[in-house]
Amino acid sequence: EPEVTQTPSHQVTQMGQEVILRCVPISNHLYFYWYRQILGQKVEFLVSFYNNEISEKSEIFDDQFSVERPDGSNFTLKIRSTKLEDSAMYFCASRNSGGNSPLHFGNGTRLTVT
Amino acid sequence: GIQVEQSPPDLILQEGANSTLRCNFSDSVNNLQWFHQNPWGQLINLFYIPSGTKQNGRLSATTVATERYSLLYISSSQTTDSGVYFCAVGPTGTASKLTFGTGTRLQVTL
């Protein structure tokens, strides 16, 4: 069964550094998402992306964050200048159509900012 | 935005016991999914169930969309069922995101 793949599985970075988290959504999917989960808390929506533009973003997704689909397969999340509070698990998800279809999640990237 | 409440927040069971987890939501939805988060942090999709009833082995789920709740049943629980169970809902509308509940932490003991 096709799956969403995320790399790396774990990334450690120093405060102030830029990080790029990478995702390869399922190939025929059209809608892409990033979520994050701070340790011990619930999963929070960051941003959704469709037709090469952001369709919705949360208040968490400030100017430090950006997303890109640089080619036909990758979907990336960039954090420009990481803060300690950016430490979390970041999940990528995709779906193949609008509302009436499930989201498929990747295994996540655990980001640790020191 | 839509509110999602899950109960109970914590549950401890002995192996072999049955349990019911509940998810209440505040608005109409056209997407509802149940996930199991394993000890490695992975989100395992259990059910896509915006309405009706589905079964998969020892697990089953029922969503009553008109009354805005969903139930996840776990029968004959095993230690491998331990983890956090999340309900996530998407309101009516295209490209809608999922909003997650706060989860039910399940511990199954021998």
mmCIF file with all atom_site columns, C-alpha atoms in Angstrom:
data_model
loop_
_atom_site.group_PDB
_atom_site.id
_atom_site.type_symbol
_atom_site.label_atom_id
_atom_site.label_alt_id
_atom_site.label_comp_id
_atom_site.label_asym_id
_atom_site.label_entity_id
_atom_site.label_seq_id
_atom_site.pdbx_PDB_ins_code
_atom_site.Cartn_x
_atom_site.Cartn_y
_atom_site.Cartn_z
_atom_site.occupancy
_atom_site.B_iso_or_equiv
_atom_site.pdbx_formal_charge
_atom_site.auth_seq_id
_atom_site.auth_comp_id
_atom_site.auth_asym_id
_atom_site.auth_atom_id
_atom_site.pdbx_PDB_model_num
ATOM 1   C CA . GLU A 1 1   ? 0.000   0.000  0.000  1.00 0.00 ? 1   GLU A CA 1
ATOM 2   C CA . PRO A 1 2   ? 1.405   3.432  -0.878 1.00 0.00 ? 2   PRO A CA 1
ATOM 3   C CA . GLU A 1 3   ? 2.511   5.505  2.061  1.00 0.00 ? 3   GLU A CA 1
ATOM 4   C CA . VAL A 1 4   ? 3.675   8.973  2.996  1.00 0.00 ? 4   VAL A CA 1
ATOM 5   C CA . THR A 1 5   ? 7.396   9.014  3.737  1.00 0.00 ? 5   THR A CA 1
ATOM 6   C CA . GLN A 1 6   ? 9.201   11.560 5.882  1.00 0.00 ? 6   GLN A CA 1
ATOM 7   C CA . THR A 1 7   ? 12.892  12.233 6.309  1.00 0.00 ? 7   THR A CA 1
ATOM 8   C CA . PRO A 1 8   ? 14.799  12.430 8.523  1.00 0.00 ? 8   PRO A CA 1
ATOM 9   C CA . SER A 1 9   ? 13.128  10.479 11.321 1.00 0.00 ? 9   SER A CA 1
ATOM 10  C CA . HIS A 1 10  ? 15.018  12.505 13.908 1.00 0.00 ? 10  HIS A CA 1
ATOM 11  C CA . GLN A 1 11  ? 16.805  15.820 13.581 1.00 0.00 ? 11  GLN A CA 1
ATOM 12  C CA . VAL A 1 12  ? 18.767  17.710 16.191 1.00 0.00 ? 12  VAL A CA 1
ATOM 13  C CA . THR A 1 13  ? 19.597  21.354 15.572 1.00 0.00 ? 13  THR A CA 1
ATOM 14  C CA . GLN A 1 14  ? 20.868  24.348 17.480 1.00 0.00 ? 14  GLN A CA 1
ATOM 15  C CA . MET A 1 15  ? 18.638  27.280 18.294 1.00 0.00 ? 15  MET A CA 1
ATOM 16  C CA . GLY A 1 16  ? 18.671  29.848 15.517 1.00 0.00 ? 16  GLY A CA 1
ATOM 17  C CA . GLN A 1 17  ? 19.510  27.374 12.773 1.00 0.00 ? 17  GLN A CA 1
ATOM 18  C CA . GLU A 1 18  ? 17.314  26.706 9.758  1.00 0.00 ? 18  GLU A CA 1
ATOM 19  C CA . VAL A 1 19  ? 15.833  23.262 9.271  1.00 0.00 ? 19  VAL A CA 1
ATOM 20  C CA . ILE A 1 20  ? 14.009  21.666 6.371  1.00 0.00 ? 20  ILE A CA 1
ATOM 21  C CA . LEU A 1 21  ? 11.758  18.714 6.979  1.00 0.00 ? 21  LEU A CA 1
ATOM 22  C CA . ARG A 1 22  ? 11.004  16.601 3.943  1.00 0.00 ? 22  ARG A CA 1
ATOM 23  C CA . CYS A 1 23  ? 7.989   14.606 2.904  1.00 0.00 ? 23  CYS A CA 1
ATOM 24  C CA . VAL A 1 24  ? 7.042   12.533 -0.104 1.00 0.00 ? 24  VAL A CA 1
ATOM 25  C CA . PRO A 1 25  ? 3.239   12.347 -0.245 1.00 0.00 ? 25  PRO A CA 1
ATOM 26  C CA . ILE A 1 26  ? 1.381   9.514  -1.953 1.00 0.00 ? 26  ILE A CA 1
ATOM 27  C CA . SER A 1 27  ? 1.829   10.024 -5.676 1.00 0.00 ? 27  SER A CA 1
ATOM 28  C CA . ASN A 1 28  ? -1.722  10.715 -6.846 1.00 0.00 ? 28  ASN A CA 1
ATOM 29  C CA . HIS A 1 29  ? -2.651  12.886 -3.870 1.00 0.00 ? 29  HIS A CA 1
ATOM 30  C CA . LEU A 1 30  ? -3.506  16.542 -4.318 1.00 0.00 ? 30  LEU A CA 1
ATOM 31  C CA . TYR A 1 31  ? -3.841  17.969 -0.813 1.00 0.00 ? 31  TYR A CA 1
ATOM 32  C CA . PHE A 1 32  ? -0.919  18.202 1.584  1.00 0.00 ? 32  PHE A CA 1
ATOM 33  C CA . TYR A 1 33  ? -0.659  19.059 5.263  1.00 0.00 ? 33  TYR A CA 1
ATOM 34  C CA . TRP A 1 34  ? 1.804   19.599 8.062  1.00 0.00 ? 34  TRP A CA 1
ATOM 35  C CA . TYR A 1 35  ? 0.947   18.969 11.705 1.00 0.00 ? 35  TYR A CA 1
ATOM 36  C CA . ARG A 1 36  ? 3.033   19.106 14.825 1.00 0.00 ? 36  ARG A CA 1
ATOM 37  C CA . GLN A 1 37  ? 2.826   17.448 18.229 1.00 0.00 ? 37  GLN A CA 1
ATOM 38  C CA . ILE A 1 38  ? 4.699   18.802 21.210 1.00 0.00 ? 38  ILE A CA 1
ATOM 39  C CA . LEU A 1 39  ? 5.645   15.970 23.565 1.00 0.00 ? 39  LEU A CA 1
ATOM 40  C CA . GLY A 1 40  ? 2.652   14.798 25.584 1.00 0.00 ? 40  GLY A CA 1
ATOM 41  C CA . GLN A 1 41  ? 0.192   17.076 23.826 1.00 0.00 ? 41  GLN A CA 1
ATOM 42  C CA . LYS A 1 42  ? -2.334  16.697 21.048 1.00 0.00 ? 42  LYS A CA 1
ATOM 43  C CA . VAL A 1 43  ? -1.643  16.866 17.339 1.00 0.00 ? 43  VAL A CA 1
ATOM 44  C CA . GLU A 1 44  ? -2.004  20.426 16.013 1.00 0.00 ? 44  GLU A CA 1
ATOM 45  C CA . PHE A 1 45  ? -2.648  21.603 12.468 1.00 0.00 ? 45  PHE A CA 1
ATOM 46  C CA . LEU A 1 46  ? -0.018  23.880 10.934 1.00 0.00 ? 46  LEU A CA 1
ATOM 47  C CA . VAL A 1 47  ? -0.808  24.336 7.256  1.00 0.00 ? 47  VAL A CA 1
ATOM 48  C CA . SER A 1 48  ? -2.619  22.878 4.263  1.00 0.00 ? 48  SER A CA 1
ATOM 49  C CA . PHE A 1 49  ? -1.446  23.165 0.651  1.00 0.00 ? 49  PHE A CA 1
ATOM 50  C CA . TYR A 1 50  ? -3.288  22.657 -2.608 1.00 0.00 ? 50  TYR A CA 1
ATOM 51  C CA . ASN A 1 51  ? -2.614  23.628 -6.204 1.00 0.00 ? 51  ASN A CA 1
ATOM 52  C CA . ASN A 1 52  ? 0.798   25.025 -5.284 1.00 0.00 ? 52  ASN A CA 1
ATOM 53  C CA . GLU A 1 53  ? -0.414  27.421 -2.671 1.00 0.00 ? 53  GLU A CA 1
ATOM 54  C CA . ILE A 1 54  ? -1.332  27.524 0.979  1.00 0.00 ? 54  ILE A CA 1
ATOM 55  C CA . SER A 1 55  ? -5.054  26.969 1.429  1.00 0.00 ? 55  SER A CA 1
ATOM 56  C CA . GLU A 1 56  ? -5.168  27.387 5.191  1.00 0.00 ? 56  GLU A CA 1
ATOM 57  C CA . LYS A 1 57  ? -2.744  27.995 8.031  1.00 0.00 ? 57  LYS A CA 1
ATOM 58  C CA . SER A 1 58  ? -2.994  28.129 11.792 1.00 0.00 ? 58  SER A CA 1
ATOM 59  C CA . GLU A 1 59  ? -1.794  30.856 14.147 1.00 0.00 ? 59  GLU A CA 1
ATOM 60  C CA . ILE A 1 60  ? 1.222   28.667 14.900 1.00 0.00 ? 60  ILE A CA 1
ATOM 61  C CA . PHE A 1 61  ? 2.371   28.963 11.282 1.00 0.00 ? 61  PHE A CA 1
ATOM 62  C CA . ASP A 1 62  ? 4.025   32.369 11.545 1.00 0.00 ? 62  ASP A CA 1
ATOM 63  C CA . ASP A 1 63  ? 6.666   34.021 9.356  1.00 0.00 ? 63  ASP A CA 1
ATOM 64  C CA . GLN A 1 64  ? 9.320   31.597 10.600 1.00 0.00 ? 64  GLN A CA 1
ATOM 65  C CA . PHE A 1 65  ? 7.591   28.769 8.757  1.00 0.00 ? 65  PHE A CA 1
ATOM 66  C CA . SER A 1 66  ? 7.265   28.149 5.033  1.00 0.00 ? 66  SER A CA 1
ATOM 67  C CA . VAL A 1 67  ? 6.208   25.266 2.823  1.00 0.00 ? 67  VAL A CA 1
ATOM 68  C CA . GLU A 1 68  ? 7.162   24.349 -0.683 1.00 0.00 ? 68  GLU A CA 1
ATOM 69  C CA . ARG A 1 69  ? 6.499   21.720 -3.283 1.00 0.00 ? 69  ARG A CA 1
ATOM 70  C CA . PRO A 1 70  ? 9.719   22.099 -5.258 1.00 0.00 ? 70  PRO A CA 1
ATOM 71  C CA . ASP A 1 71  ? 9.001   19.291 -7.705 1.00 0.00 ? 71  ASP A CA 1
ATOM 72  C CA . GLY A 1 72  ? 6.298   16.749 -8.443 1.00 0.00 ? 72  GLY A CA 1
ATOM 73  C CA . SER A 1 73  ? 7.022   14.556 -5.463 1.00 0.00 ? 73  SER A CA 1
ATOM 74  C CA . ASN A 1 74  ? 8.448   16.424 -2.464 1.00 0.00 ? 74  ASN A CA 1
ATOM 75  C CA . PHE A 1 75  ? 6.681   18.627 0.057  1.00 0.00 ? 75  PHE A CA 1
ATOM 76  C CA . THR A 1 76  ? 8.880   20.485 2.521  1.00 0.00 ? 76  THR A CA 1
ATOM 77  C CA . LEU A 1 77  ? 8.475   22.446 5.730  1.00 0.00 ? 77  LEU A CA 1
ATOM 78  C CA . LYS A 1 78  ? 11.157  25.033 6.496  1.00 0.00 ? 78  LYS A CA 1
ATOM 79  C CA . ILE A 1 79  ? 11.702  26.666 9.853  1.00 0.00 ? 79  ILE A CA 1
ATOM 80  C CA . ARG A 1 80  ? 13.969  29.653 9.315  1.00 0.00 ? 80  ARG A CA 1
ATOM 81  C CA . SER A 1 81  ? 15.355  30.282 12.791 1.00 0.00 ? 81  SER A CA 1
ATOM 82  C CA . THR A 1 82  ? 14.488  27.523 15.203 1.00 0.00 ? 82  THR A CA 1
ATOM 83  C CA . LYS A 1 83  ? 13.492  28.169 18.796 1.00 0.00 ? 83  LYS A CA 1
ATOM 84  C CA . LEU A 1 84  ? 13.528  25.782 21.733 1.00 0.00 ? 84  LEU A CA 1
ATOM 85  C CA . GLU A 1 85  ? 9.729   25.648 21.606 1.00 0.00 ? 85  GLU A CA 1
ATOM 86  C CA . ASP A 1 86  ? 9.840   24.302 18.040 1.00 0.00 ? 86  ASP A CA 1
ATOM 87  C CA . SER A 1 87  ? 10.955  20.968 19.470 1.00 0.00 ? 87  SER A CA 1
ATOM 88  C CA . ALA A 1 88  ? 8.175   18.578 18.522 1.00 0.00 ? 88  ALA A CA 1
ATOM 89  C CA . MET A 1 89  ? 7.167   15.719 16.265 1.00 0.00 ? 89  MET A CA 1
ATOM 90  C CA . TYR A 1 90  ? 6.212   17.009 12.828 1.00 0.00 ? 90  TYR A CA 1
ATOM 91  C CA . PHE A 1 91  ? 3.825   14.979 10.713 1.00 0.00 ? 91  PHE A CA 1
ATOM 92  C CA . CYS A 1 92  ? 3.177   15.290 7.013  1.00 0.00 ? 92  CYS A CA 1
ATOM 93  C CA . ALA A 1 93  ? -0.143  14.103 5.574  1.00 0.00 ? 93  ALA A CA 1
ATOM 94  C CA . SER A 1 94  ? -1.810  13.898 2.198  1.00 0.00 ? 94  SER A CA 1
ATOM 95  C CA . ARG A 1 95  ? -5.180  13.044 0.696  1.00 0.00 ? 95  ARG A CA 1
ATOM 96  C CA . ASN A 1 96  ? -6.312  12.471 -2.847 1.00 0.00 ? 96  ASN A CA 1
ATOM 97  C CA . SER A 1 97  ? -9.407  14.662 -2.928 1.00 0.00 ? 97  SER A CA 1
ATOM 98  C CA . GLY A 1 98  ? -11.346 17.187 -0.903 1.00 0.00 ? 98  GLY A CA 1
ATOM 99  C CA . GLY A 1 99  ? -13.452 16.559 2.165  1.00 0.00 ? 99  GLY A CA 1
ATOM 100 C CA . ASN A 1 100 ? -14.690 13.008 1.690  1.00 0.00 ? 100 ASN A CA 1
ATOM 101 C CA . SER A 1 101 ? -11.445 11.090 1.885  1.00 0.00 ? 101 SER A CA 1
ATOM 102 C CA . PRO A 1 102 ? -9.050  10.122 4.670  1.00 0.00 ? 102 PRO A CA 1
ATOM 103 C CA . LEU A 1 103 ? -5.754  11.801 5.436  1.00 0.00 ? 103 LEU A CA 1
ATOM 104 C CA . HIS A 1 104 ? -2.722  9.543  5.236  1.00 0.00 ? 104 HIS A CA 1
ATOM 105 C CA . PHE A 1 105 ? 0.033   10.406 7.708  1.00 0.00 ? 105 PHE A CA 1
ATOM 106 C CA . GLY A 1 106 ? 3.760   9.821  7.560  1.00 0.00 ? 106 GLY A CA 1
ATOM 107 C CA . ASN A 1 107 ? 5.742   8.428  10.492 1.00 0.00 ? 107 ASN A CA 1
ATOM 108 C CA . GLY A 1 108 ? 6.873   11.875 11.553 1.00 0.00 ? 108 GLY A CA 1
ATOM 109 C CA . THR A 1 109 ? 10.145  13.726 12.079 1.00 0.00 ? 109 THR A CA 1
ATOM 110 C CA . ARG A 1 110 ? 11.175  14.317 15.672 1.00 0.00 ? 110 ARG A CA 1
ATOM 111 C CA . LEU A 1 111 ? 12.839  17.729 15.827 1.00 0.00 ? 111 LEU A CA 1
ATOM 112 C CA . THR A 1 112 ? 14.972  18.563 18.852 1.00 0.00 ? 112 THR A CA 1
ATOM 113 C CA . VAL A 1 113 ? 16.220  22.130 19.209 1.00 0.00 ? 113 VAL A CA 1
ATOM 114 C CA . THR A 1 114 ? 19.053  22.592 21.698 1.00 0.00 ? 114 THR A CA 1
ATOM 115 C CA . GLY B 2 1   ? -13.415 26.211 15.125 1.00 0.00 ? 1   GLY B CA 1
ATOM 116 C CA . ILE B 2 2   ? -14.747 22.750 15.726 1.00 0.00 ? 2   ILE B CA 1
ATOM 117 C CA . GLN B 2 3   ? -14.242 21.310 19.209 1.00 0.00 ? 3   GLN B CA 1
ATOM 118 C CA . VAL B 2 4   ? -13.328 17.661 19.767 1.00 0.00 ? 4   VAL B CA 1
ATOM 119 C CA . GLU B 2 5   ? -13.552 16.053 23.182 1.00 0.00 ? 5   GLU B CA 1
ATOM 120 C CA . GLN B 2 6   ? -12.434 12.544 24.023 1.00 0.00 ? 6   GLN B CA 1
ATOM 121 C CA . SER B 2 7   ? -13.199 10.456 27.057 1.00 0.00 ? 7   SER B CA 1
ATOM 122 C CA . PRO B 2 8   ? -11.907 9.013  29.219 1.00 0.00 ? 8   PRO B CA 1
ATOM 123 C CA . PRO B 2 9   ? -8.531  10.787 29.206 1.00 0.00 ? 9   PRO B CA 1
ATOM 124 C CA . ASP B 2 10  ? -6.817  7.766  30.759 1.00 0.00 ? 10  ASP B CA 1
ATOM 125 C CA . LEU B 2 11  ? -7.746  4.111  30.904 1.00 0.00 ? 11  LEU B CA 1
ATOM 126 C CA . ILE B 2 12  ? -6.026  1.130  32.487 1.00 0.00 ? 12  ILE B CA 1
ATOM 127 C CA . LEU B 2 13  ? -7.206  -2.339 31.521 1.00 0.00 ? 13  LEU B CA 1
ATOM 128 C CA . GLN B 2 14  ? -6.171  -5.868 32.227 1.00 0.00 ? 14  GLN B CA 1
ATOM 129 C CA . GLU B 2 15  ? -5.350  -7.961 29.202 1.00 0.00 ? 15  GLU B CA 1
ATOM 130 C CA . GLY B 2 16  ? -8.496  -9.525 27.813 1.00 0.00 ? 16  GLY B CA 1
ATOM 131 C CA . ALA B 2 17  ? -10.850 -6.781 28.918 1.00 0.00 ? 17  ALA B CA 1
ATOM 132 C CA . ASN B 2 18  ? -13.087 -4.760 26.602 1.00 0.00 ? 18  ASN B CA 1
ATOM 133 C CA . SER B 2 19  ? -13.310 -0.978 26.413 1.00 0.00 ? 19  SER B CA 1
ATOM 134 C CA . THR B 2 20  ? -15.186 1.848  24.740 1.00 0.00 ? 20  THR B CA 1
ATOM 135 C CA . LEU B 2 21  ? -13.595 5.176  23.877 1.00 0.00 ? 21  LEU B CA 1
ATOM 136 C CA . ARG B 2 22  ? -15.772 8.154  23.049 1.00 0.00 ? 22  ARG B CA 1
ATOM 137 C CA . CYS B 2 23  ? -15.323 11.179 20.812 1.00 0.00 ? 23  CYS B CA 1
ATOM 138 C CA . ASN B 2 24  ? -17.749 14.119 20.850 1.00 0.00 ? 24  ASN B CA 1
ATOM 139 C CA . PHE B 2 25  ? -17.553 16.926 18.317 1.00 0.00 ? 25  PHE B CA 1
ATOM 140 C CA . SER B 2 26  ? -19.272 20.256 18.073 1.00 0.00 ? 26  SER B CA 1
ATOM 141 C CA . ASP B 2 27  ? -20.195 20.621 14.402 1.00 0.00 ? 27  ASP B CA 1
ATOM 142 C CA . SER B 2 28  ? -21.142 18.709 11.267 1.00 0.00 ? 28  SER B CA 1
ATOM 143 C CA . VAL B 2 29  ? -18.300 16.662 9.820  1.00 0.00 ? 29  VAL B CA 1
ATOM 144 C CA . ASN B 2 30  ? -17.590 14.837 6.605  1.00 0.00 ? 30  ASN B CA 1
ATOM 145 C CA . ASN B 2 31  ? -14.400 13.252 7.834  1.00 0.00 ? 31  ASN B CA 1
ATOM 146 C CA . LEU B 2 32  ? -13.719 11.371 11.039 1.00 0.00 ? 32  LEU B CA 1
ATOM 147 C CA . GLN B 2 33  ? -10.692 9.205  11.642 1.00 0.00 ? 33  GLN B CA 1
ATOM 148 C CA . TRP B 2 34  ? -9.452  7.198  14.612 1.00 0.00 ? 34  TRP B CA 1
ATOM 149 C CA . PHE B 2 35  ? -5.710  6.833  15.135 1.00 0.00 ? 35  PHE B CA 1
ATOM 150 C CA . HIS B 2 36  ? -3.520  4.833  17.459 1.00 0.00 ? 36  HIS B CA 1
ATOM 151 C CA . GLN B 2 37  ? -0.252  6.492  18.393 1.00 0.00 ? 37  GLN B CA 1
ATOM 152 C CA . ASN B 2 38  ? 2.253   3.801  19.237 1.00 0.00 ? 38  ASN B CA 1
ATOM 153 C CA . PRO B 2 39  ? 5.185   4.151  21.675 1.00 0.00 ? 39  PRO B CA 1
ATOM 154 C CA . TRP B 2 40  ? 7.438   5.282  18.793 1.00 0.00 ? 40  TRP B CA 1
ATOM 155 C CA . GLY B 2 41  ? 5.109   8.191  18.084 1.00 0.00 ? 41  GLY B CA 1
ATOM 156 C CA . GLN B 2 42  ? 3.719   6.897  14.815 1.00 0.00 ? 42  GLN B CA 1
ATOM 157 C CA . LEU B 2 43  ? 0.084   7.655  14.006 1.00 0.00 ? 43  LEU B CA 1
ATOM 158 C CA . ILE B 2 44  ? -1.565  4.465  12.839 1.00 0.00 ? 44  ILE B CA 1
ATOM 159 C CA . ASN B 2 45  ? -4.824  5.001  11.012 1.00 0.00 ? 45  ASN B CA 1
ATOM 160 C CA . LEU B 2 46  ? -7.480  2.688  12.453 1.00 0.00 ? 46  LEU B CA 1
ATOM 161 C CA . PHE B 2 47  ? -10.694 3.834  10.804 1.00 0.00 ? 47  PHE B CA 1
ATOM 162 C CA . TYR B 2 48  ? -12.005 6.386  8.377  1.00 0.00 ? 48  TYR B CA 1
ATOM 163 C CA . ILE B 2 49  ? -15.585 6.585  9.594  1.00 0.00 ? 49  ILE B CA 1
ATOM 164 C CA . PRO B 2 50  ? -17.575 9.803  9.007  1.00 0.00 ? 50  PRO B CA 1
ATOM 165 C CA . SER B 2 51  ? -20.741 7.775  9.593  1.00 0.00 ? 51  SER B CA 1
ATOM 166 C CA . GLY B 2 52  ? -21.890 4.211  10.190 1.00 0.00 ? 52  GLY B CA 1
ATOM 167 C CA . THR B 2 53  ? -20.107 1.222  11.671 1.00 0.00 ? 53  THR B CA 1
ATOM 168 C CA . LYS B 2 54  ? -16.918 -0.580 10.691 1.00 0.00 ? 54  LYS B CA 1
ATOM 169 C CA . GLN B 2 55  ? -15.034 -3.501 12.131 1.00 0.00 ? 55  GLN B CA 1
ATOM 170 C CA . ASN B 2 56  ? -11.441 -4.582 11.786 1.00 0.00 ? 56  ASN B CA 1
ATOM 171 C CA . GLY B 2 57  ? -10.518 -7.611 13.862 1.00 0.00 ? 57  GLY B CA 1
ATOM 172 C CA . ARG B 2 58  ? -10.844 -6.817 17.562 1.00 0.00 ? 58  ARG B CA 1
ATOM 173 C CA . LEU B 2 59  ? -11.554 -3.167 16.847 1.00 0.00 ? 59  LEU B CA 1
ATOM 174 C CA . SER B 2 60  ? -14.773 -1.602 15.713 1.00 0.00 ? 60  SER B CA 1
ATOM 175 C CA . ALA B 2 61  ? -16.050 1.945  15.434 1.00 0.00 ? 61  ALA B CA 1
ATOM 176 C CA . THR B 2 62  ? -19.416 3.630  15.160 1.00 0.00 ? 62  THR B CA 1
ATOM 177 C CA . THR B 2 63  ? -20.124 7.228  14.243 1.00 0.00 ? 63  THR B CA 1
ATOM 178 C CA . VAL B 2 64  ? -23.545 8.805  14.745 1.00 0.00 ? 64  VAL B CA 1
ATOM 179 C CA . ALA B 2 65  ? -23.029 11.982 12.777 1.00 0.00 ? 65  ALA B CA 1
ATOM 180 C CA . THR B 2 66  ? -26.468 13.428 13.546 1.00 0.00 ? 66  THR B CA 1
ATOM 181 C CA . GLU B 2 67  ? -25.697 13.255 17.277 1.00 0.00 ? 67  GLU B CA 1
ATOM 182 C CA . ARG B 2 68  ? -22.066 14.292 16.823 1.00 0.00 ? 68  ARG B CA 1
ATOM 183 C CA . TYR B 2 69  ? -20.227 11.454 18.453 1.00 0.00 ? 69  TYR B CA 1
ATOM 184 C CA . SER B 2 70  ? -18.141 8.429  17.606 1.00 0.00 ? 70  SER B CA 1
ATOM 185 C CA . LEU B 2 71  ? -17.208 5.358  19.617 1.00 0.00 ? 71  LEU B CA 1
ATOM 186 C CA . LEU B 2 72  ? -14.198 3.082  19.331 1.00 0.00 ? 72  LEU B CA 1
ATOM 187 C CA . TYR B 2 73  ? -14.568 -0.414 20.760 1.00 0.00 ? 73  TYR B CA 1
ATOM 188 C CA . ILE B 2 74  ? -11.585 -2.531 21.691 1.00 0.00 ? 74  ILE B CA 1
ATOM 189 C CA . SER B 2 75  ? -12.355 -6.136 22.557 1.00 0.00 ? 75  SER B CA 1
ATOM 190 C CA . SER B 2 76  ? -10.072 -8.685 24.208 1.00 0.00 ? 76  SER B CA 1
ATOM 191 C CA . SER B 2 77  ? -7.403  -6.054 24.720 1.00 0.00 ? 77  SER B CA 1
ATOM 192 C CA . GLN B 2 78  ? -3.728  -6.947 24.394 1.00 0.00 ? 78  GLN B CA 1
ATOM 193 C CA . THR B 2 79  ? -0.623  -5.214 25.719 1.00 0.00 ? 79  THR B CA 1
ATOM 194 C CA . THR B 2 80  ? 0.174   -4.121 22.163 1.00 0.00 ? 80  THR B CA 1
ATOM 195 C CA . ASP B 2 81  ? -3.025  -2.036 22.225 1.00 0.00 ? 81  ASP B CA 1
ATOM 196 C CA . SER B 2 82  ? -1.366  0.329  24.696 1.00 0.00 ? 82  SER B CA 1
ATOM 197 C CA . GLY B 2 83  ? -0.784  3.873  23.523 1.00 0.00 ? 83  GLY B CA 1
ATOM 198 C CA . VAL B 2 84  ? -2.806  6.972  22.831 1.00 0.00 ? 84  VAL B CA 1
ATOM 199 C CA . TYR B 2 85  ? -5.973  6.873  20.763 1.00 0.00 ? 85  TYR B CA 1
ATOM 200 C CA . PHE B 2 86  ? -6.897  10.019 18.892 1.00 0.00 ? 86  PHE B CA 1
ATOM 201 C CA . CYS B 2 87  ? -10.124 10.961 17.210 1.00 0.00 ? 87  CYS B CA 1
ATOM 202 C CA . ALA B 2 88  ? -9.786  13.594 14.479 1.00 0.00 ? 88  ALA B CA 1
ATOM 203 C CA . VAL B 2 89  ? -12.583 15.306 12.589 1.00 0.00 ? 89  VAL B CA 1
ATOM 204 C CA . GLY B 2 90  ? -12.905 17.438 9.511  1.00 0.00 ? 90  GLY B CA 1
ATOM 205 C CA . PRO B 2 91  ? -15.801 19.843 9.055  1.00 0.00 ? 91  PRO B CA 1
ATOM 206 C CA . THR B 2 92  ? -17.830 19.975 5.875  1.00 0.00 ? 92  THR B CA 1
ATOM 207 C CA . GLY B 2 93  ? -15.894 21.722 3.115  1.00 0.00 ? 93  GLY B CA 1
ATOM 208 C CA . THR B 2 94  ? -13.231 20.949 0.556  1.00 0.00 ? 94  THR B CA 1
ATOM 209 C CA . ALA B 2 95  ? -9.591  20.457 1.529  1.00 0.00 ? 95  ALA B CA 1
ATOM 210 C CA . SER B 2 96  ? -10.611 20.701 5.137  1.00 0.00 ? 96  SER B CA 1
ATOM 211 C CA . LYS B 2 97  ? -8.034  19.947 7.771  1.00 0.00 ? 97  LYS B CA 1
ATOM 212 C CA . LEU B 2 98  ? -8.482  17.438 10.556 1.00 0.00 ? 98  LEU B CA 1
ATOM 213 C CA . THR B 2 99  ? -8.832  18.716 14.102 1.00 0.00 ? 99  THR B CA 1
ATOM 214 C CA . PHE B 2 100 ? -7.565  16.292 16.706 1.00 0.00 ? 100 PHE B CA 1
ATOM 215 C CA . GLY B 2 101 ? -8.972  15.567 20.127 1.00 0.00 ? 101 GLY B CA 1
ATOM 216 C CA . THR B 2 102 ? -6.763  15.415 23.202 1.00 0.00 ? 102 THR B CA 1
ATOM 217 C CA . GLY B 2 103 ? -6.671  11.636 23.091 1.00 0.00 ? 103 GLY B CA 1
ATOM 218 C CA . THR B 2 104 ? -7.284  8.691  25.398 1.00 0.00 ? 104 THR B CA 1
ATOM 219 C CA . ARG B 2 105 ? -4.168  7.144  26.902 1.00 0.00 ? 105 ARG B CA 1
ATOM 220 C CA . LEU B 2 106 ? -4.686  3.390  27.208 1.00 0.00 ? 106 LEU B CA 1
ATOM 221 C CA . GLN B 2 107 ? -2.497  1.091  29.234 1.00 0.00 ? 107 GLN B CA 1
ATOM 222 C CA . VAL B 2 108 ? -3.120  -2.644 29.020 1.00 0.00 ? 108 VAL B CA 1
ATOM 223 C CA . THR B 2 109 ? -1.500  -4.675 31.795 1.00 0.00 ? 109 THR B CA 1
ATOM 224 C CA . LEU B 2 110 ? -0.879  -8.403 32.150 1.00 0.00 ? 110 LEU B CA 1
#
